[in-house]
């Protein structure tokens, strides 16, 4: 592979990412899936980088999940999104930053629709005004939170406590990056690096010392796809998509998978468990799975945050072996102790997938 | 100066026009920016459909032009002016040429395959273009992967940069289908044990003996033709490539590991001349190639009397057709010079 | 193994690395004219059997060339061997011999 070829493409897809004063909107599902991620994002921006990030308590779902599951019509979704823009405007911000990839895709899609069909924007403004009495300005800058971390990847590297180097071997960790479909497949120019070779996560991995794996099924969807998962009859499809990816990446022996979407880490993580139970297969080393991280979790680890503060104990595929490779100083006994010191109880061990480090 | 013409571009079309005009007694000046004449054809090894060496055609044309026409080589024409029925062509070194008529035979560019990002040209080691493969043949270089292995599977990909809204080219480049068939045969001849696949949308075997070559490719060489356009290409750890398509004739997605992918790149308008042609206010079609005054009865004429266009500057063309076109152009120039302007 | 009430879907992709090309090779050796097919569909259009059943002779022999013999296994016996497909084929493919070969191959392999 000739990396220069990719760099030439990356040059064509540079996007404007605001550097301060973010109006941050959370994802409706991520706090359940990976509870430490959004908190880590806020901590990094506020404490490490001294940036102004604002959250508005009235923020709701963007309805992207409903939209992509065919239960919320586009008209409704647009009005919901108009309301989020109104909250941003009322709060005195103009840089909109989303935690969720599907939100980011939906916001992009709506702004693009309004750009091409100003009469639709007018209509939605009327809907919103009638329903809530609100008006809004469109964001000056729309970015996904992974764009923001990407933007500050060098600053994070400067403060790094750990680099993506295997402490035992001294070799760079091998990382699979997986980009949420809605990040740039719909609008390649809205994603750092475009759609075929997105750079947003690659840039972080490179900057923090790791080595990126480009495997044949890299572009394949994780399998979430909303309807494909929500309806039980379709779940086998979702599972098969993830399985296709695992089979394709496993020969490269990746140390972990890095993601930037609410759904992808959820499925790439949990389906490893499901596949191990259904078919007895595991994809990592020695019966372990391949750990799956969000970019905030990774940034947090690089900055030396406590893995249990980052919520890594709720991952289905245990991350302990990765923590050892990174040389993270962690307390295994605190893994299932709550912030308030209460024992949370240990999860039932899976049949095949190795879960506890010292098993 | 009496009955003179400047021919810009010394490819097949320009050389043919220059040679014919000189035989007709016109004082011809030929400008070719490269040191050697022949244009793209000078890079090809054997020509479809007969597989006669390209060199034969070019040497014939060189005999018609060398020492017979005044030739400037190694410098491009950078500006063309038309003033009081005279044309002035300025070369990059400042040389100024004057003529009563001018023939634009500036040809085409190859499509830049790296624009099809999903095919990985310029990224994956074993994705090459048809033009590169032709170069291998011409230089007697064996067909090998980047790290020197003998390929056991080769895939030819049709319509790269043509018939594709995503790169802004709706037109068909005409010659890539038959080039692909010819090259598939040549790979098979060089490597009889290699399986050769062609991924196509349509096989456009429009000219004489083209369909027959396709038939021969199937019958005598066992080339496998699969109807389905390449969706994406990715690389394995060992630098082999995974190609993904639909086998549209069975209605199923399909993937295959191959050692070498050959992209049949199409024609695009020559970008270096855009500004120069814009200043002359010549009309281009939606495809960006020059548009003649009348596609039937004035195929070589432009809005400027005395300025003619010929060959691939008007769009994809075979060598045989470029030759015929250039001869027709020569007659048009001749009658223009002999008319009561 | 646990039953979750669903399983990973079977991959529908024609996978050249996994498919079995023994029948294809047997057939192409026995009847090389099969490689001349241009997928025109005249054979299927004229085939009486195909008008009343799922049977599609063009798809059957194309799939075999892709290493996928499932359709042939299920359906080839429906052919009545009437020869109309061969009569019509613009590439002169000896389709009756192809069909015979498919039957032979399926018995053997
Ligand atoms: C891979 C491939 C294989 C092919 N194989 C065959 C084949 O086997 N048989 C066949 O019939 N056809 C083949 N073709 C098509 C063939 O290349 C064209 O028909 C032919 O080259 C057209 O000739 P042309 O003179 O119009 O243009 P060109 O070959 O492009 O020549 C134009 C010339 O003008 C010169 N020029 C341009 N601008 C200036 C300037 N401003 N000043 C001075 N000089 C200038 C250029 O340097 C060039 O030499 C193939 C095409 C491709 C892509
Ligand atoms: S000639 Fe063939 S390969 Fe070339 S653009 Fe036309 S159809 Fe495609
Ligand atoms: S020989 Fe078989 S396949 Fe051919 S037309 Fe007759 S029934 Fe159909
Ligand atoms: S009629 Fe002949 S060429 Fe046409 S699809 Fe059938 S076998 Fe192929």
mmCIF file of C-alpha atoms in Angstrom, chain A residues 139-282:
data_model
loop_
_atom_site.group_PDB
_atom_site.id
_atom_site.type_symbol
_atom_site.label_atom_id
_atom_site.label_comp_id
_atom_site.label_asym_id
_atom_site.label_seq_id
_atom_site.Cartn_x
_atom_site.Cartn_y
_atom_site.Cartn_z
ATOM 1 C CA UNK A 139 -25.114 26.855 12.718
ATOM 2 C CA UNK A 140 -22.043 28.646 11.433
ATOM 3 C CA UNK A 141 -20.196 25.380 11.821
ATOM 4 C CA UNK A 142 -21.461 21.820 12.112
ATOM 5 C CA UNK A 143 -19.061 19.192 13.322
ATOM 6 C CA UNK A 144 -19.155 15.772 14.816
ATOM 7 C CA UNK A 145 -17.465 15.408 18.189
ATOM 8 C CA UNK A 146 -14.872 13.115 16.592
ATOM 9 C CA UNK A 147 -13.995 16.013 14.258
ATOM 10 C CA UNK A 148 -13.306 18.110 17.329
ATOM 11 C CA UNK A 149 -11.073 15.486 18.926
ATOM 12 C CA UNK A 150 -9.375 15.097 15.546
ATOM 13 C CA UNK A 151 -8.816 18.837 15.449
ATOM 14 C CA UNK A 152 -7.064 18.697 18.828
ATOM 15 C CA UNK A 153 -5.256 15.392 18.280
ATOM 16 C CA UNK A 154 -1.855 17.091 18.419
ATOM 17 C CA UNK A 155 -2.649 18.929 21.645
ATOM 18 C CA UNK A 156 -3.831 15.640 23.128
ATOM 19 C CA UNK A 157 -0.641 13.929 21.941
ATOM 20 C CA UNK A 158 1.411 16.590 23.684
ATOM 21 C CA UNK A 159 -0.297 15.833 26.970
ATOM 22 C CA UNK A 160 -0.291 12.063 26.430
ATOM 23 C CA UNK A 161 0.498 9.753 29.339
ATOM 24 C CA UNK A 162 0.343 6.707 27.094
ATOM 25 C CA UNK A 163 1.155 6.267 23.432
ATOM 26 C CA UNK A 164 -0.409 3.556 21.297
ATOM 27 C CA UNK A 165 2.661 1.384 21.665
ATOM 28 C CA UNK A 166 2.748 -2.119 23.015
ATOM 29 C CA UNK A 167 4.786 -1.752 26.153
ATOM 30 C CA UNK A 168 6.035 -5.310 26.051
ATOM 31 C CA UNK A 169 7.169 -5.381 22.438
ATOM 32 C CA UNK A 170 7.742 -1.687 21.723
ATOM 33 C CA UNK A 171 5.716 -2.039 18.516
ATOM 34 C CA UNK A 172 2.871 0.284 17.568
ATOM 35 C CA UNK A 173 -0.542 -1.119 18.396
ATOM 36 C CA UNK A 174 -2.479 -2.318 15.379
ATOM 37 C CA UNK A 175 -5.780 -0.561 15.148
ATOM 38 C CA UNK A 176 -8.871 -1.158 13.044
ATOM 39 C CA UNK A 177 -10.822 2.053 12.552
ATOM 40 C CA UNK A 178 -14.501 1.868 11.788
ATOM 41 C CA UNK A 179 -16.441 4.929 10.731
ATOM 42 C CA UNK A 180 -20.179 5.241 11.198
ATOM 43 C CA UNK A 181 -21.945 5.114 7.825
ATOM 44 C CA UNK A 182 -23.766 8.398 8.377
ATOM 45 C CA UNK A 183 -20.510 10.254 8.996
ATOM 46 C CA UNK A 184 -19.526 10.734 5.354
ATOM 47 C CA UNK A 185 -21.063 8.150 3.045
ATOM 48 C CA UNK A 186 -23.985 10.503 2.332
ATOM 49 C CA UNK A 187 -21.879 13.671 2.077
ATOM 50 C CA UNK A 188 -18.206 12.815 1.558
ATOM 51 C CA UNK A 189 -17.173 16.470 1.734
ATOM 52 C CA UNK A 190 -18.633 16.766 5.259
ATOM 53 C CA UNK A 191 -16.252 14.177 6.686
ATOM 54 C CA UNK A 192 -12.540 14.572 7.402
ATOM 55 C CA UNK A 193 -10.846 12.559 4.654
ATOM 56 C CA UNK A 194 -14.016 11.827 2.662
ATOM 57 C CA UNK A 195 -15.954 8.594 2.462
ATOM 58 C CA UNK A 196 -13.687 5.978 0.928
ATOM 59 C CA UNK A 197 -10.667 6.541 3.181
ATOM 60 C CA UNK A 198 -11.956 8.635 6.084
ATOM 61 C CA UNK A 199 -9.123 10.260 7.978
ATOM 62 C CA UNK A 200 -10.844 11.367 11.136
ATOM 63 C CA UNK A 201 -9.909 8.315 13.249
ATOM 64 C CA UNK A 202 -6.788 7.484 11.254
ATOM 65 C CA UNK A 203 -5.452 10.940 12.141
ATOM 66 C CA UNK A 204 -5.904 10.239 15.855
ATOM 67 C CA UNK A 205 -4.302 6.806 15.640
ATOM 68 C CA UNK A 206 -1.315 8.119 13.671
ATOM 69 C CA UNK A 207 -0.841 11.061 15.990
ATOM 70 C CA UNK A 208 -1.010 8.945 19.123
ATOM 71 C CA UNK A 209 1.484 6.376 17.871
ATOM 72 C CA UNK A 210 -0.609 3.476 16.569
ATOM 73 C CA UNK A 211 -0.649 1.695 13.229
ATOM 74 C CA UNK A 212 -3.814 1.594 11.143
ATOM 75 C CA UNK A 213 -5.010 -1.628 9.565
ATOM 76 C CA UNK A 214 -6.716 -1.403 6.187
ATOM 77 C CA UNK A 215 -8.530 -4.720 5.779
ATOM 78 C CA UNK A 216 -10.792 -5.777 2.891
ATOM 79 C CA UNK A 217 -14.153 -5.316 4.615
ATOM 80 C CA UNK A 218 -13.222 -1.967 6.112
ATOM 81 C CA UNK A 219 -16.016 -0.149 4.291
ATOM 82 C CA UNK A 220 -18.719 -2.635 5.248
ATOM 83 C CA UNK A 221 -21.410 -1.444 7.661
ATOM 84 C CA UNK A 222 -21.212 -2.672 11.264
ATOM 85 C CA UNK A 223 -24.723 -3.985 10.780
ATOM 86 C CA UNK A 224 -26.646 -1.657 13.051
ATOM 87 C CA UNK A 225 -28.826 -0.082 10.393
ATOM 88 C CA UNK A 226 -31.697 0.617 12.835
ATOM 89 C CA UNK A 227 -34.524 -1.412 11.268
ATOM 90 C CA UNK A 228 -32.104 -4.257 10.803
ATOM 91 C CA UNK A 229 -31.526 -4.416 14.479
ATOM 92 C CA UNK A 230 -34.733 -3.192 16.044
ATOM 93 C CA UNK A 231 -36.814 -5.924 14.435
ATOM 94 C CA UNK A 232 -35.774 -9.251 15.894
ATOM 95 C CA UNK A 233 -36.393 -11.074 12.634
ATOM 96 C CA UNK A 234 -33.685 -8.924 11.027
ATOM 97 C CA UNK A 235 -31.056 -9.310 13.722
ATOM 98 C CA UNK A 236 -29.378 -12.176 11.950
ATOM 99 C CA UNK A 237 -28.584 -9.693 9.201
ATOM 100 C CA UNK A 238 -27.013 -7.288 11.642
ATOM 101 C CA UNK A 239 -24.987 -10.092 13.190
ATOM 102 C CA UNK A 240 -23.831 -11.316 9.778
ATOM 103 C CA UNK A 241 -22.530 -7.845 8.881
ATOM 104 C CA UNK A 242 -20.371 -7.653 11.992
ATOM 105 C CA UNK A 243 -19.241 -11.231 11.469
ATOM 106 C CA UNK A 244 -18.110 -10.435 7.930
ATOM 107 C CA UNK A 245 -15.962 -7.655 9.330
ATOM 108 C CA UNK A 246 -14.476 -9.728 12.149
ATOM 109 C CA UNK A 247 -13.518 -12.506 9.768
ATOM 110 C CA UNK A 248 -11.871 -10.028 7.476
ATOM 111 C CA UNK A 249 -9.927 -8.142 10.186
ATOM 112 C CA UNK A 250 -8.952 -11.065 12.433
ATOM 113 C CA UNK A 251 -5.958 -12.232 10.323
ATOM 114 C CA UNK A 252 -4.328 -8.838 10.923
ATOM 115 C CA UNK A 253 -4.448 -9.470 14.692
ATOM 116 C CA UNK A 254 -5.725 -6.016 15.604
ATOM 117 C CA UNK A 255 -5.132 -4.842 19.160
ATOM 118 C CA UNK A 256 -8.409 -2.981 19.170
ATOM 119 C CA UNK A 257 -11.161 -1.426 17.075
ATOM 120 C CA UNK A 258 -11.745 2.324 17.198
ATOM 121 C CA UNK A 259 -15.155 3.761 16.319
ATOM 122 C CA UNK A 260 -16.920 7.118 16.095
ATOM 123 C CA UNK A 261 -20.616 6.194 16.121
ATOM 124 C CA UNK A 262 -23.032 5.184 18.882
ATOM 125 C CA UNK A 263 -24.115 2.024 17.049
ATOM 126 C CA UNK A 264 -20.845 0.644 15.707
ATOM 127 C CA UNK A 265 -19.016 0.048 19.003
ATOM 128 C CA UNK A 266 -22.220 -1.332 20.479
ATOM 129 C CA UNK A 267 -22.561 -3.927 17.756
ATOM 130 C CA UNK A 268 -18.906 -4.642 17.158
ATOM 131 C CA UNK A 269 -18.575 -5.178 20.911
ATOM 132 C CA UNK A 270 -21.757 -7.049 21.819
ATOM 133 C CA UNK A 271 -21.944 -9.191 18.709
ATOM 134 C CA UNK A 272 -18.568 -10.695 19.543
ATOM 135 C CA UNK A 273 -20.239 -12.063 22.630
ATOM 136 C CA UNK A 274 -23.335 -13.215 20.698
ATOM 137 C CA UNK A 275 -21.226 -14.938 18.042
ATOM 138 C CA UNK A 276 -19.125 -16.651 20.673
ATOM 139 C CA UNK A 277 -22.232 -18.002 22.369
ATOM 140 C CA UNK A 278 -23.969 -19.026 19.142
ATOM 141 C CA UNK A 279 -21.047 -20.380 17.170
ATOM 142 C CA UNK A 280 -18.245 -20.759 19.693
ATOM 143 C CA UNK A 281 -15.955 -18.351 17.790
ATOM 144 C CA UNK A 282 -13.758 -15.635 19.266
#
